[in-house]
Amino acid sequence: MVYGDEASKLIRECKRSHILIPYNTDVVRVVINEVAHINSELMTMQTQHPDIFERAEDPDYRGVVTAMMMMQRALRRNKQCLLAYHKFRLELVKQLAWEAQGLRALPADAKRNMSQQELEFYESYCDLLRDYSEASGGAQANLVSATLVPPRDLFIHVRALVDLGEIVTESGAVIELKKGQQDYVLRTDVEHLIAQGYLVHKGR
Amino acid sequence: MLAPFPDFDIPIDIDDPLRDPIGVADAAPFENEDVARLVQFWQAERFAPELQPYPEVLIQDVTEMVEAQLEIIESMKTPPEEDFLDFSDARHDQRPFLAQLMMEEVEQIRFLLRSVFRVRLDKIEKFAQYFLESDRERVKMSMNEATYAERFLALQQRAFRASCLDRLPVSLQRMDDRFAGVSMVSMPDFSESVYFRVKHDVGHFVVDDGPDSVDMRADNVYIMKYRSVRRLVEIGSIEIL
């Protein structure tokens, strides 16, 4: 076994895929076990050579000091890789939360690929986004749901992909969106439906 | 013969935006500088690596302006009863068109606000720990943003602890270690380059303790490392493009 080999598998996994693939419970566990193993070895060496720090310059101890340094490095390396792996995945989880506009509506396959902790993070993060958006109020009310594309047209042509029934607009009017039907509507009224994939924006 | 164009002017800004980005030189009577200032702030926030101080008054003013404008637009949509059938009034016909123009402007301002907030959130998430630990950085966030930063950091740390840190030896559980000279707390990268325009003559500016110096005059545009000009951004001598 080479120290850090398993941990680098996690990093390679991040490099390979930019969507949320199944959480790698096994490798994470192996890495954590490896850390525990190296740590106990290190502890044993320290108890065997309690005076190691005073004798760091002693040529007879050079081997022991080097071994301990290597282990210390391996521990840090493994921790760094673990955090990097989880951080990378949290970024993807955050992205899903933005796509769902903080509504906790999670596609089933994404949900399957998340660990329990990631699922909890996802839900709390959605709450956080909603709370922030509400607290900002006013013109930023649709902070989370609106697109980040500069607006060009006030009204747009859209086609409904599913029956959406009646939608109450900002101005209080009611519009009915039926499957397959093309409508000319106020962009801001339907933006969230486009983001959710219920409507498609037809070009001019 | 074509009818003359209706009697309102659409202000078209054909000034060189680099020379006079906030239109001070020939401000029209009803022109409000807040939107131009918001655009400037939006640019700075997008291109500077660190968080710019939260412009509370500006954001509040613009938000109020948007709300006031929305009320006006709403009132234009429902014309008063008496001139509903009065087609002799030319203004009557223009109203829906005017309302639409105003609405488009409101939408653009709202987009700016959203974009500003989201760029800031992105930085706050990336550097939450760094911003919260230093008083100097903390005051750059609004109350709302500081709460967001605290909650986000707590969420992220809880996720890290539950998924792996808790199962590591105690000596490896910290989140604010330094190892081989690198801190675990991420910081903005101050060596990123920024484009900026000099607002008023600065004189000889010594770059990074010399030996190079630049004679900075108003309206000059440069590209430099953010670190070198950070102080000039803070005192408002330059604006980031």
Coordinates of C-alpha atoms in Angstrom, one line a residue:
Chain A
M1 CA 0.0 0.0 0.0
V2 CA 1.3 3.4 -1.0
Y3 CA 0.3 6.2 1.3
G4 CA -2.2 8.6 -0.3
D5 CA -3.0 6.3 -3.2
E6 CA -6.6 5.9 -2.3
A7 CA -7.0 9.6 -1.6
S8 CA -5.8 10.5 -5.1
K9 CA -8.6 8.3 -6.5
L10 CA -11.1 10.8 -5.0
I11 CA -9.3 13.7 -6.6
R12 CA -9.2 11.9 -10.0
E13 CA -12.9 11.3 -9.7
C14 CA -13.5 15.1 -9.3
K15 CA -11.3 15.8 -12.3
R16 CA -13.2 13.2 -14.5
S17 CA -16.7 14.3 -13.9
H18 CA -18.4 17.6 -13.7
I19 CA -21.8 16.3 -12.7
L20 CA -22.8 14.8 -9.4
I21 CA -21.8 11.1 -9.6
P22 CA -22.6 8.6 -6.8
Y23 CA -20.9 9.4 -3.5
N24 CA -17.9 7.2 -3.1
T25 CA -18.6 5.8 0.4
D26 CA -16.0 3.0 0.0
V27 CA -13.0 5.0 -0.9
V28 CA -13.8 7.7 1.6
R29 CA -13.9 4.9 4.3
V30 CA -10.6 3.4 3.1
V31 CA -8.9 6.8 3.2
I32 CA -10.2 7.4 6.7
N33 CA -9.0 4.0 7.8
E34 CA -5.6 4.7 6.3
V35 CA -5.4 7.9 8.3
A36 CA -6.2 6.0 11.5
H37 CA -3.6 3.4 10.6
I38 CA -0.8 5.9 9.9
N39 CA -1.7 7.9 12.9
S40 CA -1.5 4.9 15.3
E41 CA 1.9 3.9 13.7
L42 CA 3.1 7.4 14.3
M43 CA 1.9 7.3 17.9
T44 CA 3.7 4.0 18.4
M45 CA 7.0 5.5 17.0
Q46 CA 6.6 8.5 19.2
T47 CA 6.2 6.3 22.4
Q48 CA 9.1 4.2 21.3
H49 CA 11.3 7.2 20.9
P50 CA 10.0 9.8 23.4
D51 CA 13.2 11.9 23.0
I52 CA 13.0 12.0 19.2
F53 CA 12.6 15.8 19.1
E54 CA 15.9 16.4 21.0
R55 CA 17.7 13.9 18.8
A56 CA 16.5 15.1 15.4
E57 CA 20.1 15.9 14.4
D58 CA 21.5 12.6 15.6
P59 CA 22.6 10.5 12.5
D60 CA 21.5 7.3 14.2
Y61 CA 18.0 8.6 14.3
R62 CA 17.8 10.0 10.8
G63 CA 15.8 7.0 9.6
V64 CA 13.2 7.3 12.3
V65 CA 12.9 11.1 11.8
T66 CA 12.4 10.7 8.1
A67 CA 9.8 8.0 8.5
M68 CA 7.9 10.2 10.9
M69 CA 8.1 13.1 8.6
M70 CA 6.7 11.0 5.8
M71 CA 3.8 9.8 7.9
Q72 CA 3.0 13.3 9.0
R73 CA 2.9 14.4 5.4
A74 CA 0.8 11.5 4.4
L75 CA -1.8 12.3 7.1
R76 CA -2.0 15.9 5.9
R77 CA -2.2 14.9 2.3
N78 CA -5.1 12.5 3.0
K79 CA -7.0 15.1 5.0
Q80 CA -6.5 17.6 2.1
C81 CA -7.8 15.2 -0.5
L82 CA -10.8 14.3 1.7
L83 CA -11.7 17.9 2.1
A84 CA -11.1 18.7 -1.6
Y85 CA -13.4 15.8 -2.6
H86 CA -16.2 16.9 -0.3
K87 CA -15.8 20.5 -1.2
F88 CA -16.0 19.8 -4.9
R89 CA -19.2 17.8 -4.4
L90 CA -20.7 20.5 -2.2
E91 CA -20.2 23.0 -5.1
L92 CA -22.2 20.7 -7.3
V93 CA -24.9 20.4 -4.7
K94 CA -25.0 24.2 -4.4
Q95 CA -25.4 24.4 -8.1
L96 CA -28.4 22.1 -7.9
A97 CA -30.0 24.2 -5.2
W98 CA -29.7 27.3 -7.5
E99 CA -31.2 25.4 -10.4
A100 CA -34.1 24.4 -8.2
Q101 CA -34.4 28.0 -7.1
G102 CA -34.1 27.1 -3.5
L103 CA -37.3 25.1 -3.7
R104 CA -35.8 21.8 -2.5
A105 CA -37.2 20.1 -5.6
L106 CA -34.4 17.7 -6.3
P107 CA -34.2 15.4 -9.4
A108 CA -34.4 11.7 -8.2
D109 CA -31.1 10.7 -9.8
A110 CA -29.3 13.6 -8.1
K111 CA -30.8 12.6 -4.8
R112 CA -29.7 9.0 -5.2
N113 CA -26.1 10.1 -5.8
M114 CA -25.9 12.2 -2.7
S115 CA -24.7 11.1 0.7
Q116 CA -26.9 11.7 3.7
Q117 CA -24.7 14.7 4.8
E118 CA -24.9 16.2 1.3
L119 CA -28.7 15.8 1.3
E120 CA -28.9 17.6 4.6
F121 CA -26.6 20.3 3.3
Y122 CA -28.7 20.7 0.2
E123 CA -31.9 21.3 2.3
S124 CA -30.3 23.7 4.7
Y125 CA -28.7 25.6 1.8
C126 CA -32.1 25.9 0.0
D127 CA -33.5 27.4 3.2
L128 CA -30.6 29.7 3.5
L129 CA -31.1 31.0 -0.1
R130 CA -34.8 31.5 0.5
D131 CA -34.2 33.4 3.8
Y132 CA -31.6 35.6 2.2
S133 CA -33.8 36.3 -0.8
E134 CA -36.8 37.2 1.4
A135 CA -34.7 39.4 3.7
S136 CA -33.4 41.3 0.8
G137 CA -37.0 42.0 -0.3
G138 CA -38.2 44.5 -2.8
A139 CA -36.6 44.5 -6.2
Q140 CA -34.4 41.6 -5.4
A141 CA -37.3 39.3 -4.4
N142 CA -36.6 37.1 -7.3
L143 CA -32.9 37.1 -6.6
V144 CA -32.7 33.3 -6.8
S145 CA -35.1 32.5 -9.5
A146 CA -34.4 35.0 -12.2
T147 CA -31.8 34.5 -14.9
L148 CA -28.5 36.2 -15.0
V149 CA -28.8 37.0 -18.6
P150 CA -29.3 40.7 -19.2
P151 CA -33.0 41.3 -20.2
R152 CA -33.6 42.2 -23.8
D153 CA -37.3 41.8 -24.4
L154 CA -40.1 42.5 -22.0
F155 CA -42.4 40.0 -23.7
I156 CA -41.4 36.7 -25.1
H157 CA -42.9 33.8 -27.0
V158 CA -43.0 30.6 -25.0
R159 CA -44.4 27.1 -25.6
A160 CA -45.6 25.0 -22.7
L161 CA -44.2 21.5 -22.5
V162 CA -46.8 20.4 -19.9
D163 CA -50.2 21.6 -18.8
L164 CA -49.5 24.3 -16.2
G165 CA -53.0 25.5 -15.6
E166 CA -53.6 29.1 -14.5
I167 CA -50.7 31.3 -13.5
V168 CA -51.3 34.5 -11.5
T169 CA -48.9 37.2 -12.8
E170 CA -47.2 40.0 -10.9
S171 CA -49.9 42.5 -12.1
G172 CA -52.7 40.3 -10.8
A173 CA -53.8 39.0 -14.2
V174 CA -54.4 35.3 -14.8
I175 CA -53.0 33.5 -17.8
E176 CA -53.6 29.9 -18.7
L177 CA -50.8 27.8 -20.1
K178 CA -51.7 24.6 -21.9
K179 CA -49.4 22.0 -23.2
G180 CA -48.2 22.6 -26.7
Q181 CA -49.7 26.0 -26.9
Q182 CA -47.6 29.1 -27.8
D183 CA -48.1 32.2 -25.8
Y184 CA -46.8 35.8 -25.8
V185 CA -46.2 36.7 -22.2
L186 CA -44.3 39.0 -19.9
R187 CA -40.8 37.4 -19.4
T188 CA -40.7 38.1 -15.7
D189 CA -43.9 36.2 -15.1
V190 CA -42.7 33.0 -16.5
E191 CA -38.9 33.1 -16.0
H192 CA -39.0 30.6 -13.1
L193 CA -41.1 28.2 -15.2
I194 CA -38.5 28.3 -18.0
A195 CA -35.7 27.7 -15.5
Q196 CA -37.6 24.7 -14.2
G197 CA -38.0 23.4 -17.7
Y198 CA -41.8 23.6 -18.0
L199 CA -41.7 26.2 -20.7
V200 CA -39.4 26.7 -23.6
H201 CA -38.5 30.2 -24.9
K202 CA -39.0 30.4 -28.6
G203 CA -36.8 32.9 -30.5
R204 CA -38.3 35.8 -32.3
Chain B
M1 CA -46.0 62.3 -45.7
L2 CA -45.0 60.6 -42.5
A3 CA -46.5 61.8 -39.3
P4 CA -43.9 63.5 -37.0
F5 CA -42.5 61.4 -34.3
P6 CA -44.5 61.7 -31.0
D7 CA -43.4 64.6 -28.8
F8 CA -41.1 62.9 -26.3
D9 CA -37.4 62.3 -26.5
I10 CA -35.6 59.1 -25.9
P11 CA -32.3 60.1 -24.4
I12 CA -29.6 58.3 -26.4
D13 CA -26.2 58.4 -24.8
I14 CA -23.6 58.5 -27.5
D15 CA -20.8 59.8 -25.3
D16 CA -17.6 57.7 -25.1
P17 CA -18.4 55.6 -22.1
L18 CA -14.7 55.5 -21.1
R19 CA -14.4 59.3 -20.9
D20 CA -17.6 60.0 -19.0
P21 CA -19.1 56.8 -17.7
I22 CA -21.5 58.4 -15.3
G23 CA -22.6 61.2 -17.6
V24 CA -21.6 64.1 -15.3
A25 CA -20.5 66.3 -18.1
D26 CA -24.0 66.9 -19.7
A27 CA -26.5 65.6 -17.2
A28 CA -30.0 66.1 -18.6
P29 CA -32.5 67.6 -16.2
F30 CA -34.2 64.4 -15.1
E31 CA -31.1 62.2 -15.2
N32 CA -30.3 60.4 -12.0
E33 CA -26.8 59.4 -11.3
D34 CA -27.7 56.5 -9.1
V35 CA -28.1 54.1 -12.0
A36 CA -24.7 55.1 -13.5
R37 CA -23.2 54.6 -10.0
L38 CA -24.8 51.2 -9.7
V39 CA -23.3 50.3 -13.1
Q40 CA -19.9 51.4 -11.9
F41 CA -20.2 49.5 -8.6
W42 CA -21.4 46.4 -10.5
Q43 CA -18.2 46.6 -12.7
A44 CA -16.0 47.0 -9.7
E45 CA -17.6 44.2 -7.9
R46 CA -17.4 41.8 -10.8
F47 CA -13.7 42.5 -11.6
A48 CA -12.1 43.1 -8.2
P49 CA -11.0 40.0 -6.5
E50 CA -12.1 41.2 -3.1
L51 CA -15.5 42.3 -1.8
Q52 CA -16.2 46.1 -2.2
P53 CA -17.8 47.9 0.7
Y54 CA -21.6 47.4 0.6
P55 CA -23.1 50.6 -0.9
E56 CA -26.1 50.7 1.4
V57 CA -27.5 54.1 0.6
L58 CA -27.1 53.5 -3.2
I59 CA -28.9 50.2 -3.1
Q60 CA -31.6 51.6 -0.9
D61 CA -32.1 54.6 -3.2
V62 CA -32.2 52.5 -6.4
T63 CA -34.6 50.0 -4.8
E64 CA -36.9 52.8 -3.8
M65 CA -36.7 54.4 -7.2
V66 CA -37.6 51.1 -8.9
E67 CA -40.6 50.7 -6.6
A68 CA -41.8 54.3 -7.3
Q69 CA -41.3 53.7 -11.0
L70 CA -43.3 50.5 -10.9
E71 CA -46.2 52.4 -9.2
I72 CA -46.1 55.0 -12.0
I73 CA -46.1 52.3 -14.6
E74 CA -49.1 50.6 -12.9
S75 CA -51.0 53.9 -12.9
M76 CA -50.3 54.4 -16.6
K77 CA -51.9 51.0 -17.4
T78 CA -55.2 52.1 -16.0
P79 CA -56.1 55.4 -17.7
P80 CA -58.5 57.7 -15.9
E81 CA -62.2 57.1 -16.7
E82 CA -62.9 60.4 -18.4
D83 CA -60.4 60.3 -21.2
F84 CA -60.8 56.7 -21.9
L85 CA -62.7 57.4 -25.1
D86 CA -61.0 60.7 -25.8
F87 CA -59.0 59.9 -28.9
S88 CA -58.2 63.5 -29.6
D89 CA -55.6 63.4 -26.8
A90 CA -52.5 62.1 -28.4
R91 CA -50.9 61.3 -25.1
H92 CA -53.5 58.6 -24.6
D93 CA -52.1 56.5 -27.4
Q94 CA -48.6 56.9 -26.2
R95 CA -49.2 55.7 -22.7
P96 CA -48.9 51.9 -23.2
F97 CA -45.8 52.4 -25.3
L98 CA -44.2 54.7 -22.6
A99 CA -45.1 52.2 -19.9
Q100 CA -43.4 49.5 -21.8
L101 CA -40.2 51.6 -22.3
M102 CA -40.2 52.4 -18.6
M103 CA -40.8 48.7 -17.7
E104 CA -37.8 47.7 -19.8
E105 CA -35.6 50.1 -18.0
V106 CA -36.9 48.9 -14.6
E107 CA -36.1 45.3 -15.7
Q108 CA -32.5 46.3 -16.6
I109 CA -32.0 48.0 -13.3
R110 CA -33.4 44.9 -11.5
F111 CA -31.0 42.8 -13.4
L112 CA -28.1 44.9 -12.2
L113 CA -29.2 44.6 -8.6
R114 CA -29.6 40.9 -8.9
S115 CA -26.2 40.5 -10.6
V116 CA -24.5 42.7 -7.9
F117 CA -26.1 40.6 -5.1
R118 CA -25.1 37.3 -6.7
V119 CA -21.6 38.3 -7.5
R120 CA -21.2 39.3 -3.8
L121 CA -22.8 36.0 -2.6
D122 CA -20.3 34.1 -4.7
K123 CA -17.4 35.9 -3.1
I124 CA -18.9 35.6 0.3
E125 CA -19.3 31.8 0.0
K126 CA -15.8 31.4 -1.3
F127 CA -14.1 33.4 1.4
A128 CA -16.7 33.3 4.2
Q129 CA -14.2 32.4 6.9
Y130 CA -11.7 35.1 5.9
F131 CA -14.4 37.8 5.8
L132 CA -15.9 36.8 9.2
E133 CA -12.5 36.6 11.0
S134 CA -11.3 40.1 10.1
D135 CA -13.2 43.2 11.4
R136 CA -11.9 45.1 8.4
E137 CA -13.5 42.7 6.0
R138 CA -16.6 42.1 8.0
V139 CA -17.9 45.7 7.7
K140 CA -17.9 45.4 3.9
M141 CA -20.9 43.1 4.2
S142 CA -24.5 44.2 4.8
M143 CA -26.3 42.8 7.8
N144 CA -28.0 40.4 5.6
E145 CA -24.8 39.2 3.9
A146 CA -23.0 38.8 7.2
T147 CA -25.8 36.5 8.4
Y148 CA -25.6 34.7 5.2
A149 CA -21.8 34.2 5.6
E150 CA -22.2 32.9 9.1
R151 CA -24.9 30.5 8.2
F152 CA -23.2 29.3 5.1
L153 CA -19.9 28.7 6.9
A154 CA -21.7 26.8 9.7
L155 CA -23.4 24.6 7.1
Q156 CA -20.3 23.9 5.2
Q157 CA -18.3 23.0 8.3
R158 CA -21.1 20.8 9.6
A159 CA -21.0 18.9 6.2
F160 CA -17.2 18.5 6.4
R161 CA -17.3 17.3 10.0
A162 CA -20.1 14.9 9.4
S163 CA -18.7 13.4 6.2
C164 CA -15.1 13.0 7.2
L165 CA -13.4 15.3 9.8
D166 CA -15.2 13.8 12.8
R167 CA -13.7 10.4 11.9
L168 CA -10.2 11.7 11.7
P169 CA -7.8 11.8 14.6
V170 CA -8.4 14.9 16.8
S171 CA -5.1 16.4 15.7
L172 CA -6.4 16.6 12.1
Q173 CA -9.9 18.0 12.7
R174 CA -9.1 21.7 12.6
M175 CA -10.4 23.8 9.7
D176 CA -8.0 26.7 10.1
D177 CA -4.6 25.0 10.0
R178 CA -1.5 26.2 8.2
F179 CA 0.5 23.5 6.5
A180 CA 3.7 24.1 4.5
G181 CA 3.0 27.8 4.7
V182 CA -0.4 27.5 3.1
S183 CA -3.4 28.5 5.2
M184 CA -6.6 26.4 5.0
V185 CA -8.6 29.6 5.0
S186 CA -9.1 30.7 1.4
M187 CA -8.4 34.3 0.6
P188 CA -9.1 36.4 -2.4
D189 CA -6.3 36.4 -4.9
F190 CA -5.0 40.0 -4.8
S191 CA -2.5 39.3 -7.6
E192 CA -5.3 39.2 -10.2
S193 CA -5.1 41.9 -12.8
V194 CA -7.7 44.6 -13.2
Y195 CA -8.4 47.3 -15.8
F196 CA -9.1 50.6 -14.3
R197 CA -9.6 54.3 -15.3
V198 CA -8.0 57.1 -13.3
K199 CA -10.7 59.5 -12.1
H200 CA -8.4 62.5 -11.3
D201 CA -4.7 63.1 -11.5
V202 CA -2.8 61.0 -9.1
G203 CA 0.7 62.0 -10.1
H204 CA 3.6 59.7 -9.9
F205 CA 2.4 56.4 -8.6
V206 CA 5.1 54.0 -7.4
V207 CA 4.2 50.4 -8.4
D208 CA 5.0 47.8 -5.7
D209 CA 7.7 49.7 -3.9
G210 CA 9.4 50.6 -7.1
P211 CA 11.5 51.0 -9.1
D212 CA 8.8 51.5 -11.7
S213 CA 6.5 54.4 -11.4
V214 CA 3.6 55.6 -13.5
D215 CA 2.4 59.2 -14.1
M216 CA -1.3 58.6 -13.6
R217 CA -3.5 61.3 -15.2
A218 CA -7.2 61.6 -15.3
D219 CA -8.9 59.4 -17.9
N220 CA -5.9 57.2 -18.4
V221 CA -6.7 53.5 -18.5
Y222 CA -4.3 50.9 -17.2
I223 CA -4.1 47.2 -16.4
M224 CA -2.3 46.3 -13.2
K225 CA -2.3 43.8 -10.4
Y226 CA -5.1 44.5 -8.0
R227 CA -2.7 44.3 -5.1
S228 CA -0.7 47.3 -6.4
V229 CA -3.7 49.6 -6.8
R230 CA -5.9 48.3 -3.9
R231 CA -5.3 51.5 -1.9
L232 CA -6.3 53.7 -4.9
V233 CA -9.6 51.8 -5.2
E234 CA -10.3 52.3 -1.5
I235 CA -9.7 56.1 -1.6
G236 CA -11.7 56.3 -4.9
S237 CA -9.0 57.7 -7.2
I238 CA -9.6 55.0 -9.8
E239 CA -12.5 53.1 -11.0
I240 CA -12.4 49.5 -12.1
L241 CA -13.6 48.8 -15.6

